[in-house]
mmCIF file of C-alpha atoms in Angstrom:
data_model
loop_
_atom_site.group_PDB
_atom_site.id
_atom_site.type_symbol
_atom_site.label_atom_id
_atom_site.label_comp_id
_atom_site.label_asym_id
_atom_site.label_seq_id
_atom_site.Cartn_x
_atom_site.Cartn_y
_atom_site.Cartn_z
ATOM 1 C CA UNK A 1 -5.703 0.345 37.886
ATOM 2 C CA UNK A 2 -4.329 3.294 39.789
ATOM 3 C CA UNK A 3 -7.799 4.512 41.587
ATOM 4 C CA UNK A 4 -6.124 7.370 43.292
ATOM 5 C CA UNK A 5 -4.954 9.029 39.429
ATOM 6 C CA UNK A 6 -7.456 6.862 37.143
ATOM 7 C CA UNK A 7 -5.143 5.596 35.348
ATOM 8 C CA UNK A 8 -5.139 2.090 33.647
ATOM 9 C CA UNK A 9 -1.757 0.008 32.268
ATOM 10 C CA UNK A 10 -3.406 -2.006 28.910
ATOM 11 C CA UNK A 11 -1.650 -4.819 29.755
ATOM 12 C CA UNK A 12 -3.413 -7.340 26.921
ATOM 13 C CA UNK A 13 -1.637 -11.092 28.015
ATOM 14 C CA UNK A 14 -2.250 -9.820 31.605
ATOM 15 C CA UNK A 15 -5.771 -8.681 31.537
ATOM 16 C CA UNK A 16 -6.491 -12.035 29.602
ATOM 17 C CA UNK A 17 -4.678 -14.317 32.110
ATOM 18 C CA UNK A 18 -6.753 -12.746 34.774
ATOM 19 C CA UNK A 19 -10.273 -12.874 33.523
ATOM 20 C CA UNK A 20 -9.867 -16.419 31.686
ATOM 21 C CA UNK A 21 -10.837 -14.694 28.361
ATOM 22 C CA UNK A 22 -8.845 -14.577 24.707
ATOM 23 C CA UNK A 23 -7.168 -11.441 23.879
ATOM 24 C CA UNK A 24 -9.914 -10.706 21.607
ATOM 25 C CA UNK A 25 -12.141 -10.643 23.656
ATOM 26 C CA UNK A 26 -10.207 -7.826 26.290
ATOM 27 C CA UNK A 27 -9.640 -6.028 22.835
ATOM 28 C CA UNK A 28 -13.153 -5.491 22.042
ATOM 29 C CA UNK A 29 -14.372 -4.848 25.482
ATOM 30 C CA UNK A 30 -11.705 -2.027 25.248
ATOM 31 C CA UNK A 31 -12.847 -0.505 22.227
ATOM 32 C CA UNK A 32 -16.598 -0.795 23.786
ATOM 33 C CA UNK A 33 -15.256 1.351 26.707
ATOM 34 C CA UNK A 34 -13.498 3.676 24.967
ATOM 35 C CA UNK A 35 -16.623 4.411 22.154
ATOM 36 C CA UNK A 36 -18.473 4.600 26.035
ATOM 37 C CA UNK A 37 -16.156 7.516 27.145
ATOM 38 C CA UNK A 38 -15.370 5.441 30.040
ATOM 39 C CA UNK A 39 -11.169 5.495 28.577
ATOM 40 C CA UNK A 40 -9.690 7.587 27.124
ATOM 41 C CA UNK A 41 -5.883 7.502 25.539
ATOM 42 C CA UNK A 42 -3.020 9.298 27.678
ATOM 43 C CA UNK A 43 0.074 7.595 26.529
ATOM 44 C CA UNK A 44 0.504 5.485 22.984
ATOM 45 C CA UNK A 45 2.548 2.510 23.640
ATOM 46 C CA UNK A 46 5.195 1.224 21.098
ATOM 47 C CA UNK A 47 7.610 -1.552 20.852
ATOM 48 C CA UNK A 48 10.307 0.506 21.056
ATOM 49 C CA UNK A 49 12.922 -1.380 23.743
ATOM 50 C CA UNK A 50 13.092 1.106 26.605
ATOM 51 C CA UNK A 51 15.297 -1.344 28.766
ATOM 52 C CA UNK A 52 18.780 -0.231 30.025
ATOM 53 C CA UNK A 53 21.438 -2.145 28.306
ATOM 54 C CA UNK A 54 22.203 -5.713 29.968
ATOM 55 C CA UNK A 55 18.221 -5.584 30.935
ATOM 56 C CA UNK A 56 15.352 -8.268 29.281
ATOM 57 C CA UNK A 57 13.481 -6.430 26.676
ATOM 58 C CA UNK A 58 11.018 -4.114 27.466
ATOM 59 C CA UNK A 59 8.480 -1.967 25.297
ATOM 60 C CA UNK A 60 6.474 0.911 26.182
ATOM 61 C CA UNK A 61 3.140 0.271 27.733
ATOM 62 C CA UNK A 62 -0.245 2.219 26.629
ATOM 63 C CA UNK A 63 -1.932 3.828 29.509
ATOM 64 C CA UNK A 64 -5.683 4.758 29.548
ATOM 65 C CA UNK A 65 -7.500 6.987 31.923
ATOM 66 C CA UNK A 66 -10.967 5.670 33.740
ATOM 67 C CA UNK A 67 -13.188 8.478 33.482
ATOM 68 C CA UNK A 68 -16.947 9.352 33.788
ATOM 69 C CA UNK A 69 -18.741 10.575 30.399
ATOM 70 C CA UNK A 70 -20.403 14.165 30.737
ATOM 71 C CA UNK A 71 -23.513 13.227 29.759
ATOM 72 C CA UNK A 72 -23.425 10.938 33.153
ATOM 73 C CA UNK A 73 -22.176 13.850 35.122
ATOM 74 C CA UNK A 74 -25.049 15.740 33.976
ATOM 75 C CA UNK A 75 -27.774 13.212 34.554
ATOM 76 C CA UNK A 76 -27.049 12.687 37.715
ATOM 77 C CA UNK A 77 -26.407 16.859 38.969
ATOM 78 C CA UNK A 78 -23.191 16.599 39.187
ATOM 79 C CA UNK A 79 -20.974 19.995 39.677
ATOM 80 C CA UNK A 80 -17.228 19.938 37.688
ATOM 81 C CA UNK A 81 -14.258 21.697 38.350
ATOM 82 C CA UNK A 82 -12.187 21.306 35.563
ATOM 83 C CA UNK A 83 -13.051 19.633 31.694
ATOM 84 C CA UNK A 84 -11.896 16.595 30.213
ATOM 85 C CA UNK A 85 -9.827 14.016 32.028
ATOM 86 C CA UNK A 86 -8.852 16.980 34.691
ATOM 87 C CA UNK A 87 -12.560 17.585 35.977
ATOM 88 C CA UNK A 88 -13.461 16.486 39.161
ATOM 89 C CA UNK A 89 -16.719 16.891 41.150
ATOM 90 C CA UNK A 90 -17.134 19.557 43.482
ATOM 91 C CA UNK A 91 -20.794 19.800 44.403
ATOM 92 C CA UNK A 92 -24.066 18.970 43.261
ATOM 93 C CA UNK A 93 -26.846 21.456 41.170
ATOM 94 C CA UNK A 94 -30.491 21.860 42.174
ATOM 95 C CA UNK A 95 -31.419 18.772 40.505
ATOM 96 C CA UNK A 96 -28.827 16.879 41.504
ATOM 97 C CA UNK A 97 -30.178 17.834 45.016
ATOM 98 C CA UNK A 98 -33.594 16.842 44.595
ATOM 99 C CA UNK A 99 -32.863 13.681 42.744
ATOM 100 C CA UNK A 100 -30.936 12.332 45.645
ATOM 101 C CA UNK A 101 -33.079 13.247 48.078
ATOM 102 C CA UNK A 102 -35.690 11.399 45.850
ATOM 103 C CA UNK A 103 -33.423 8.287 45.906
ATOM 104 C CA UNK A 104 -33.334 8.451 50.186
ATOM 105 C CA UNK A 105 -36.952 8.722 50.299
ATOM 106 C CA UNK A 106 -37.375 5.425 48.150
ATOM 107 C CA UNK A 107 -34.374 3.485 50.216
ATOM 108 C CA UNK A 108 -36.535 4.390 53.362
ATOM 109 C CA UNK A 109 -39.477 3.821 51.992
ATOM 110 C CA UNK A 110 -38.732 0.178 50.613
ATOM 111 C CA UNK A 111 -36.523 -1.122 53.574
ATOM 112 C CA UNK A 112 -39.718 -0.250 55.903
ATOM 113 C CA UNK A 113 -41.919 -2.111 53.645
ATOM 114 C CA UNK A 114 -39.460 -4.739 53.822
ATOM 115 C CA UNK A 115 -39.476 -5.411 57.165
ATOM 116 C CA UNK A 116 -43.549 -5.266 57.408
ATOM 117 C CA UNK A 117 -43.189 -7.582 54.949
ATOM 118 C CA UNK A 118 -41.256 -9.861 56.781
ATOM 119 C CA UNK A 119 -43.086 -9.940 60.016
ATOM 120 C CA UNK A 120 -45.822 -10.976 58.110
ATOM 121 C CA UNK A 121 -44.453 -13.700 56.840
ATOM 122 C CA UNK A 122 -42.580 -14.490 59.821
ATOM 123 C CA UNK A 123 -44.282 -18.350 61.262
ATOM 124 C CA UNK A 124 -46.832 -17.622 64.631
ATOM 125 C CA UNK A 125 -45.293 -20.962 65.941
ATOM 126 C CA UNK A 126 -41.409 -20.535 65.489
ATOM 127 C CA UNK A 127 -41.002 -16.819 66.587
ATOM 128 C CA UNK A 128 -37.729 -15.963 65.258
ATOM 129 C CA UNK A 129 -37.117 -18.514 62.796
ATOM 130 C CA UNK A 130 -35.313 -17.253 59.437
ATOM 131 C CA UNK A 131 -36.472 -17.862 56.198
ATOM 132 C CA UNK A 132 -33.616 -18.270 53.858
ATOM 133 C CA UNK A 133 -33.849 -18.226 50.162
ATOM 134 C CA UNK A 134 -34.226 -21.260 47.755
ATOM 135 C CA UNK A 135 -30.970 -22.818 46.891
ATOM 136 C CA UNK A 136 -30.314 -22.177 43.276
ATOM 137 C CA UNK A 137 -26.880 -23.018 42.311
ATOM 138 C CA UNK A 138 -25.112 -20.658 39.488
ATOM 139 C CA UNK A 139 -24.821 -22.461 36.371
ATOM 140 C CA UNK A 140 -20.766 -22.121 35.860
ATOM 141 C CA UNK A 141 -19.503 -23.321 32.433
ATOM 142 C CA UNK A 142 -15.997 -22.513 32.881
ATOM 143 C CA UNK A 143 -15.363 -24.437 29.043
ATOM 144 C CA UNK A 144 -16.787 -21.608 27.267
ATOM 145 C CA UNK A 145 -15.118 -18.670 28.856
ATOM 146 C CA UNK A 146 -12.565 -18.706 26.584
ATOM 147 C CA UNK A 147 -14.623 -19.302 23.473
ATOM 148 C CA UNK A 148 -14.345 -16.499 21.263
ATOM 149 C CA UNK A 149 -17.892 -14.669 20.785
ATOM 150 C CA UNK A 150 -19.754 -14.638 17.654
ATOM 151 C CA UNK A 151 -18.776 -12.215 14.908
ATOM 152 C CA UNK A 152 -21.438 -9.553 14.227
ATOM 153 C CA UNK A 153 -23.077 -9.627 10.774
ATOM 154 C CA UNK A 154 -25.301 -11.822 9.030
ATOM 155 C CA UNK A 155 -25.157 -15.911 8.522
ATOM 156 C CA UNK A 156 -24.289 -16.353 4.872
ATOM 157 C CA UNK A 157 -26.366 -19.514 3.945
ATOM 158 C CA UNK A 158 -26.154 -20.566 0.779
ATOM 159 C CA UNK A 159 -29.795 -21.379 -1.083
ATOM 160 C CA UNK A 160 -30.057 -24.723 -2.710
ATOM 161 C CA UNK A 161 -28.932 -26.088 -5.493
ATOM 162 C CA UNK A 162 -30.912 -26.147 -8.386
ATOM 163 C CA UNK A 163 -30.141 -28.373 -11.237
ATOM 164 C CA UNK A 164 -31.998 -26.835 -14.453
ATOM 165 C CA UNK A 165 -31.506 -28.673 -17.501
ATOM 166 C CA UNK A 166 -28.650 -31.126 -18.818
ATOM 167 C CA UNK A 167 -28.123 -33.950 -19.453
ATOM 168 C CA UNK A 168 -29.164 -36.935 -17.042
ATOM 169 C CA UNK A 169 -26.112 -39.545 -17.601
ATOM 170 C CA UNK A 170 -22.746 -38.661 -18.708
ATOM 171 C CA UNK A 171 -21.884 -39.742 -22.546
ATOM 172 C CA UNK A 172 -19.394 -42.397 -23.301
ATOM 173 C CA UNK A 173 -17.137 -39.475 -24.762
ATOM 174 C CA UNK A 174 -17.117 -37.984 -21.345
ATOM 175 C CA UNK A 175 -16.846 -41.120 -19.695
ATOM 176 C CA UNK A 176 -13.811 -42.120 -21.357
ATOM 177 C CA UNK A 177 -11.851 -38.834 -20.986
ATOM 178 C CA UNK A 178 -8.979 -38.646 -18.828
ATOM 179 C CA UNK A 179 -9.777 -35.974 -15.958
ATOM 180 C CA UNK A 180 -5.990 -35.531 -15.146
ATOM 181 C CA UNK A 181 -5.280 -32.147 -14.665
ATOM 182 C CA UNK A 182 -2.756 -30.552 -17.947
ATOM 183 C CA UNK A 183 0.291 -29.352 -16.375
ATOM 184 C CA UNK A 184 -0.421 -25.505 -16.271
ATOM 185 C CA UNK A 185 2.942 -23.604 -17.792
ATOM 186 C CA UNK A 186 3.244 -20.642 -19.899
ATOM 187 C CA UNK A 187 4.904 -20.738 -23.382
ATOM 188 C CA UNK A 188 6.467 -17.793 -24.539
ATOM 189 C CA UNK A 189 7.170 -16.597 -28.060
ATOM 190 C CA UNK A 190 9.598 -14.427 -29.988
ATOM 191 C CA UNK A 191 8.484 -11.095 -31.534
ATOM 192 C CA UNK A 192 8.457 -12.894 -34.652
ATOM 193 C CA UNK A 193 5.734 -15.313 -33.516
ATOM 194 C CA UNK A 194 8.306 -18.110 -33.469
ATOM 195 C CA UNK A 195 8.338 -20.269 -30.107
ATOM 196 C CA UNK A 196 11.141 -19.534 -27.716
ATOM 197 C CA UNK A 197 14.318 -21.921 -27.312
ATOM 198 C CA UNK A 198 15.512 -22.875 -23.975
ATOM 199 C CA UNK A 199 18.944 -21.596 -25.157
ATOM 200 C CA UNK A 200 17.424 -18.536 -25.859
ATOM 201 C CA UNK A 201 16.068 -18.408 -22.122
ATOM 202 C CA UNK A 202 19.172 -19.686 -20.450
ATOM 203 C CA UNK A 203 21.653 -16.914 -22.519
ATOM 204 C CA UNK A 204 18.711 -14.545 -21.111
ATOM 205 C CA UNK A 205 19.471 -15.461 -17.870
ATOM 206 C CA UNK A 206 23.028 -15.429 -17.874
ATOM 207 C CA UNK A 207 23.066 -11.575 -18.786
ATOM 208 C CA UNK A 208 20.522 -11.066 -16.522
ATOM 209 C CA UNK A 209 22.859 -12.559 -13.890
ATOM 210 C CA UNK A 210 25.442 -10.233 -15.081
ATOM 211 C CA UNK A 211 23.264 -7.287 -14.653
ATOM 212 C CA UNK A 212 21.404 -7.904 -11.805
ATOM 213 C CA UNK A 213 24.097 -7.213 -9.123
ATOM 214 C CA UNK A 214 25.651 -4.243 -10.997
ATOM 215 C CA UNK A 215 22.391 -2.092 -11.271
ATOM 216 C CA UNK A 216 20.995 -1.748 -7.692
ATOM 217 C CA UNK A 217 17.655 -0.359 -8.532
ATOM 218 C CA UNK A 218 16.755 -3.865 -10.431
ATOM 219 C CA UNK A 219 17.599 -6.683 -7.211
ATOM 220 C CA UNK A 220 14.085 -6.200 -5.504
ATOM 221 C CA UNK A 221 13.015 -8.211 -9.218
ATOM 222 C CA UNK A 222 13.232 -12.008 -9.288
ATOM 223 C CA UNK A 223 15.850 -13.193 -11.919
ATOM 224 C CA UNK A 224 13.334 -14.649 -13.801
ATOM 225 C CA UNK A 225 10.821 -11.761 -14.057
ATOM 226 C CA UNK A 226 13.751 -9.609 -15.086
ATOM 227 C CA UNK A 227 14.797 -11.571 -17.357
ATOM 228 C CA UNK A 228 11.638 -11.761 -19.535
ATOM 229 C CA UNK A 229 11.589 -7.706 -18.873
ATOM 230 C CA UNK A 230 15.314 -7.727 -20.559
ATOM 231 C CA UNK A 231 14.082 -10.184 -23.131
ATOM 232 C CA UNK A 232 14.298 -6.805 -25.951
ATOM 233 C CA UNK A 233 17.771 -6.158 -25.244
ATOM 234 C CA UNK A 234 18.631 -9.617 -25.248
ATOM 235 C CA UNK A 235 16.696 -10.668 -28.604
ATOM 236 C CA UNK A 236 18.534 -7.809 -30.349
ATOM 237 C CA UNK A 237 21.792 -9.087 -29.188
ATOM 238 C CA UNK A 238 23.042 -6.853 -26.427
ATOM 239 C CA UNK A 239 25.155 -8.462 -24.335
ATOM 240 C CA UNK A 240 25.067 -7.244 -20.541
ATOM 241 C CA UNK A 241 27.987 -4.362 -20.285
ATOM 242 C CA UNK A 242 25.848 -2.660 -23.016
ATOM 243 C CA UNK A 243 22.524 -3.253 -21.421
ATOM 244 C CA UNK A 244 23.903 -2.424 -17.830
ATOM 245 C CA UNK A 245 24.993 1.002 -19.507
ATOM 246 C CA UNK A 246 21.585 1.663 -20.560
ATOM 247 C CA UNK A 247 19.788 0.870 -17.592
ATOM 248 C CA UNK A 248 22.559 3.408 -15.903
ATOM 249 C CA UNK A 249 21.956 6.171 -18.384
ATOM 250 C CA UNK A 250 18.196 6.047 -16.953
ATOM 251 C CA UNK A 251 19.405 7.918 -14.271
ATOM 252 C CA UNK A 252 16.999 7.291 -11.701
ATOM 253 C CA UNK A 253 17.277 8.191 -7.642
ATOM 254 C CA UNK A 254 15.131 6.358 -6.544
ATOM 255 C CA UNK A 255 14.106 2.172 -6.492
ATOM 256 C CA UNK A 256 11.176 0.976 -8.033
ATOM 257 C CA UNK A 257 8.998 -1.437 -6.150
ATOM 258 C CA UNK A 258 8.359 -3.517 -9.020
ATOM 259 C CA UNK A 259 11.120 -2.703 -11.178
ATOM 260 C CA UNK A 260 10.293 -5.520 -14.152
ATOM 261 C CA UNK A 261 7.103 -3.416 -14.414
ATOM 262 C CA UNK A 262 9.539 -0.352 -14.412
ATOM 263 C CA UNK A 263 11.078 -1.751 -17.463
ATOM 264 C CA UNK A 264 8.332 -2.648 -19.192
ATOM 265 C CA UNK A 265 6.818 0.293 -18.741
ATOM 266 C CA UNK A 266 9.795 2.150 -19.842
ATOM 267 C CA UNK A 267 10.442 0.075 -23.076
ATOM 268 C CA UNK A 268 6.985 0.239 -24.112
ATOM 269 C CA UNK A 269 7.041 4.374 -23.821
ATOM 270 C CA UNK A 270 9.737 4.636 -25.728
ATOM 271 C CA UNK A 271 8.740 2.444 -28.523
ATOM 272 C CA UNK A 272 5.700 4.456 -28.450
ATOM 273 C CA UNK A 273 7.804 8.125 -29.057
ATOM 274 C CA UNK A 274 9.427 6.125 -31.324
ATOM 275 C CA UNK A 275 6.568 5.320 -33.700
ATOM 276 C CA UNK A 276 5.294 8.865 -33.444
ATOM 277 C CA UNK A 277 8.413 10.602 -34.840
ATOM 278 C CA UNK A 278 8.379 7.647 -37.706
ATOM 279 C CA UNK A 279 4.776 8.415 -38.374
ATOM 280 C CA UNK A 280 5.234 11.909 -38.009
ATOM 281 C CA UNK A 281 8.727 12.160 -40.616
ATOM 282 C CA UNK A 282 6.362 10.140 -43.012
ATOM 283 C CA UNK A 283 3.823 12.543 -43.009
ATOM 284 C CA UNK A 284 6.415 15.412 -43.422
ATOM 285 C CA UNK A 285 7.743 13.258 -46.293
ATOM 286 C CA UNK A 286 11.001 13.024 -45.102
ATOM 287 C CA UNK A 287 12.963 10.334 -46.536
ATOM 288 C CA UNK A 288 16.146 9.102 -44.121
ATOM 289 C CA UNK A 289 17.658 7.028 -46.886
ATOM 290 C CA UNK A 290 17.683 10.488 -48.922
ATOM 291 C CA UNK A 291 18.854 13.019 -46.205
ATOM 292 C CA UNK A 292 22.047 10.559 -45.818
ATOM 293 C CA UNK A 293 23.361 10.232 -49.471
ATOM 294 C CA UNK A 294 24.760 12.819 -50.966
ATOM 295 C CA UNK A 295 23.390 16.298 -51.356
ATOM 296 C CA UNK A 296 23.929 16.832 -55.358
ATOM 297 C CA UNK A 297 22.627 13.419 -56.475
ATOM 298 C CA UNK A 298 18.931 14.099 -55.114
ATOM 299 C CA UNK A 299 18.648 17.854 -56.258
ATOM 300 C CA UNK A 300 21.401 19.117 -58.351
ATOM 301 C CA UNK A 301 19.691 22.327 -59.122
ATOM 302 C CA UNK A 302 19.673 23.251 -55.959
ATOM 303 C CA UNK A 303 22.986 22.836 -54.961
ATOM 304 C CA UNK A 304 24.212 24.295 -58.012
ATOM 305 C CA UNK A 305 21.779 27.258 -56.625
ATOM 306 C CA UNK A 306 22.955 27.179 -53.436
ATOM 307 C CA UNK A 307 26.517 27.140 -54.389
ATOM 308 C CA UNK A 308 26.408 29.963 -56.560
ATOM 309 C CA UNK A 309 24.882 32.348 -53.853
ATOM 310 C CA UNK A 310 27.513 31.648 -52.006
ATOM 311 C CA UNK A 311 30.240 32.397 -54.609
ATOM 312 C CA UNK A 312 28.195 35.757 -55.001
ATOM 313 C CA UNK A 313 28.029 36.521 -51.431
ATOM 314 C CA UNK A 314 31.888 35.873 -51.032
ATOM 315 C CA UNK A 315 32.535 38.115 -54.063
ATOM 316 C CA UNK A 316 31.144 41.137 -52.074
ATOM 317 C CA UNK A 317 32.425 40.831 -49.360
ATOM 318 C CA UNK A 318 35.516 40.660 -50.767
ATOM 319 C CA UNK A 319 35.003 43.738 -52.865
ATOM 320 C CA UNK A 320 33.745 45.471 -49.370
ATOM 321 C CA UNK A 321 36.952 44.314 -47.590
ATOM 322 C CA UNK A 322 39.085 46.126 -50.326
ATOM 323 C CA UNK A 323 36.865 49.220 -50.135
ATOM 324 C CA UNK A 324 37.363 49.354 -46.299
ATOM 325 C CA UNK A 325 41.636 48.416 -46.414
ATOM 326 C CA UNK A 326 40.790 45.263 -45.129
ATOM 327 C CA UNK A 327 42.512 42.844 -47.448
ATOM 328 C CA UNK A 328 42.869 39.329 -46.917
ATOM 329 C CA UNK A 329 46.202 38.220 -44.958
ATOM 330 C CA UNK A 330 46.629 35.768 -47.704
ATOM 331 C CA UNK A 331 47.096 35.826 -51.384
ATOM 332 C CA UNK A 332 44.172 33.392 -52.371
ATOM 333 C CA UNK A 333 40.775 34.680 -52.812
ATOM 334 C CA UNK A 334 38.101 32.565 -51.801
ATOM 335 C CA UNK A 335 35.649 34.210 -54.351
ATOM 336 C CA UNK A 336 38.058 33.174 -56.921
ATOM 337 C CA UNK A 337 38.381 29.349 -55.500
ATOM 338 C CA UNK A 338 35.250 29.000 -55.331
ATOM 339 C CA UNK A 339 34.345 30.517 -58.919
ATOM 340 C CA UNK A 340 37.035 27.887 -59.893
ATOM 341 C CA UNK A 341 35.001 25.129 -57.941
ATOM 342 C CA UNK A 342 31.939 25.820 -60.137
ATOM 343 C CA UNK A 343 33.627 25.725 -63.245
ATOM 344 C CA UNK A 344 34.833 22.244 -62.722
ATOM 345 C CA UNK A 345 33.458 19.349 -63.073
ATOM 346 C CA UNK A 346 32.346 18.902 -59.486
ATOM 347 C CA UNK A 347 30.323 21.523 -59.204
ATOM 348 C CA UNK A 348 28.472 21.239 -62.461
ATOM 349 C CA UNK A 349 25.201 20.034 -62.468
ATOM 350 C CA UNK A 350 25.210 16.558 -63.768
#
């Protein structure tokens, strides 16, 4: 410690060396100064390597400042110039005064009570003679001084055990049971409830081997975690260029922590917007199988109907073309191809 500034290097391996203690225990008396207001925190220290190049590695050091808490300062009448780790005392207040005059009175007071006391005491026949104290050797264990103190809180004991109940002997049937543990592994299934193949597992993991290095986003995941979050691509037969394009039409920016959750998560929303536009186009009552066949075999009325609004609506237009000079640039009339279209077979309702 600098006494001259008040200011303190934490040097933790040090300050353990010297006082024969853990680093523990120099960490906690730290934090008990510092909740004291006897420390306070001028510079943070980092591991940061502030050597010059060719130098041994060096990081920089926290420094604390020693100072005095206020409520000390006031207690004892002390005058500040200055606040915070700046003030310094330049005088005393009235108390302050009288309190120390106080303390000389007592110091006077008990060292010439002291000496009465001693010539009191003092042997008539041995004038002069010292009496020295009783020898009373300090107790120094030096084995537990870097024994860790106890940890604040409660003992947990546990209450005794209780037996309530049961049986008193164990059955034959128990007896006679085998208490090897089962081998613990996890069997996983197909979405049609059948049991899955190890050929089915090891194709998985060859795509997933495939795909693994080509989409960066999915590397932080274990092969075999992303292979069970691949497992729907791979059970519908995607092989891993197709799968590695979907994954890249995901466009993301950024890298998932857990990114078999990622995919999981992502699979499972769209399966779920999925199944709302099916159950939604089913209550609509819109039928896919009839929206892709042809248009005149489901309602022939109303194509005949639509068909013949449009042969209307080309007729007048037509006839407002000719009004205005504006005949067609070719010699076929649409109104007339499309009258013919209607007479013909194709175009008749069935």
């Amino acid at each position: 410690m600098d006494y001259r500034r008040g200011l303190v290097i934490y040097d933790l391996a040090g300050a353990a060396r010297r006082t024969g203690t853990s680093p523990a225990t120099v960490k906690r008396h730290v934090k008990v100064l510092r909740e004291l207001g006897a420390l306070v925190w001028l510079v943070h220290g980092s591991k940061r390597n502030i050597a010059l190049p060719g130098e041994p590695y060096m990081a920089t050091a926290t420094i604390y400042g020693a100072v005095i808490p206020a409520v000390f300062d006031e207690a004892m009448g002390h005058r500040l110039a200055g606040s915070g780790y700046e003030g310094r005392v330049c005088g005393v207040t009235e108390a302050g005064r009288e309190r120390a005059v106080e303390q000389v009175t007592a110091r006077s007071e008990a060292r010439r009570n002291g000496r009465r006391r001693t010539e009191r005491q003092r042997p008539s026949g041995r004038r002069g003679a010292r009496v020295r104290p009783v020898d009373n050797v300090v107790v120094n264990n030096s084995r537990s001084q870097a024994r860790e103190p106890h940890s604040l809180g409660r003992y947990h004991r546990a209450p005794a055990v209780q037996v309530d109940g049961g049986c008193k002997d164990t059955s034959r049937e128990r007896a006679t049971c085998s208490t090897d543990r089962r081998p613990s592994f996890k069997i996983s299934y197909n979405p049609d409830g059948s049991r899955r193949t190890a050929g089915q597992t090891q194709r998985g993991i060859g795509i997933t081997q495939q795909v693994r290095p080509r989409v960066t986003w999915t590397q932080r995941a274990s092969l075999r975690e992303l292979e069970v979050a691949l497992r729907p691509f791979t059970d519908a037969g995607w092989d891993w260029p197709t799968i590695t394009t979907e994954l890249h039409s995901w466009h993301l920016t950024w890298r998932p922590a857990r990114p078999a959750a990622f995919i999981r998560a992502r699979l499972a929303q769209q399966a779920t917007a999925e199944h709302q536009t099916a159950v939604a186009e089913l209550a609509e009552g819109w039928d896919e199988q009839a929206a892709s066949g042809p248009l005149a075999a489901s309602s022939p009325d109303l194509v005949r109907s639509v068909l013949d609004g449009l042969a209307e609506g080309l007729a007048t237009y037509s006839a407002r073309q000719a009004e205005l000079g504006l005949d067609d640039l070719s010699d076929q009339s649409a109104a007339a191809d499309m009258a013919a279209f209607l007479n013909s077979g194709t175009g008749a309702p069935a």
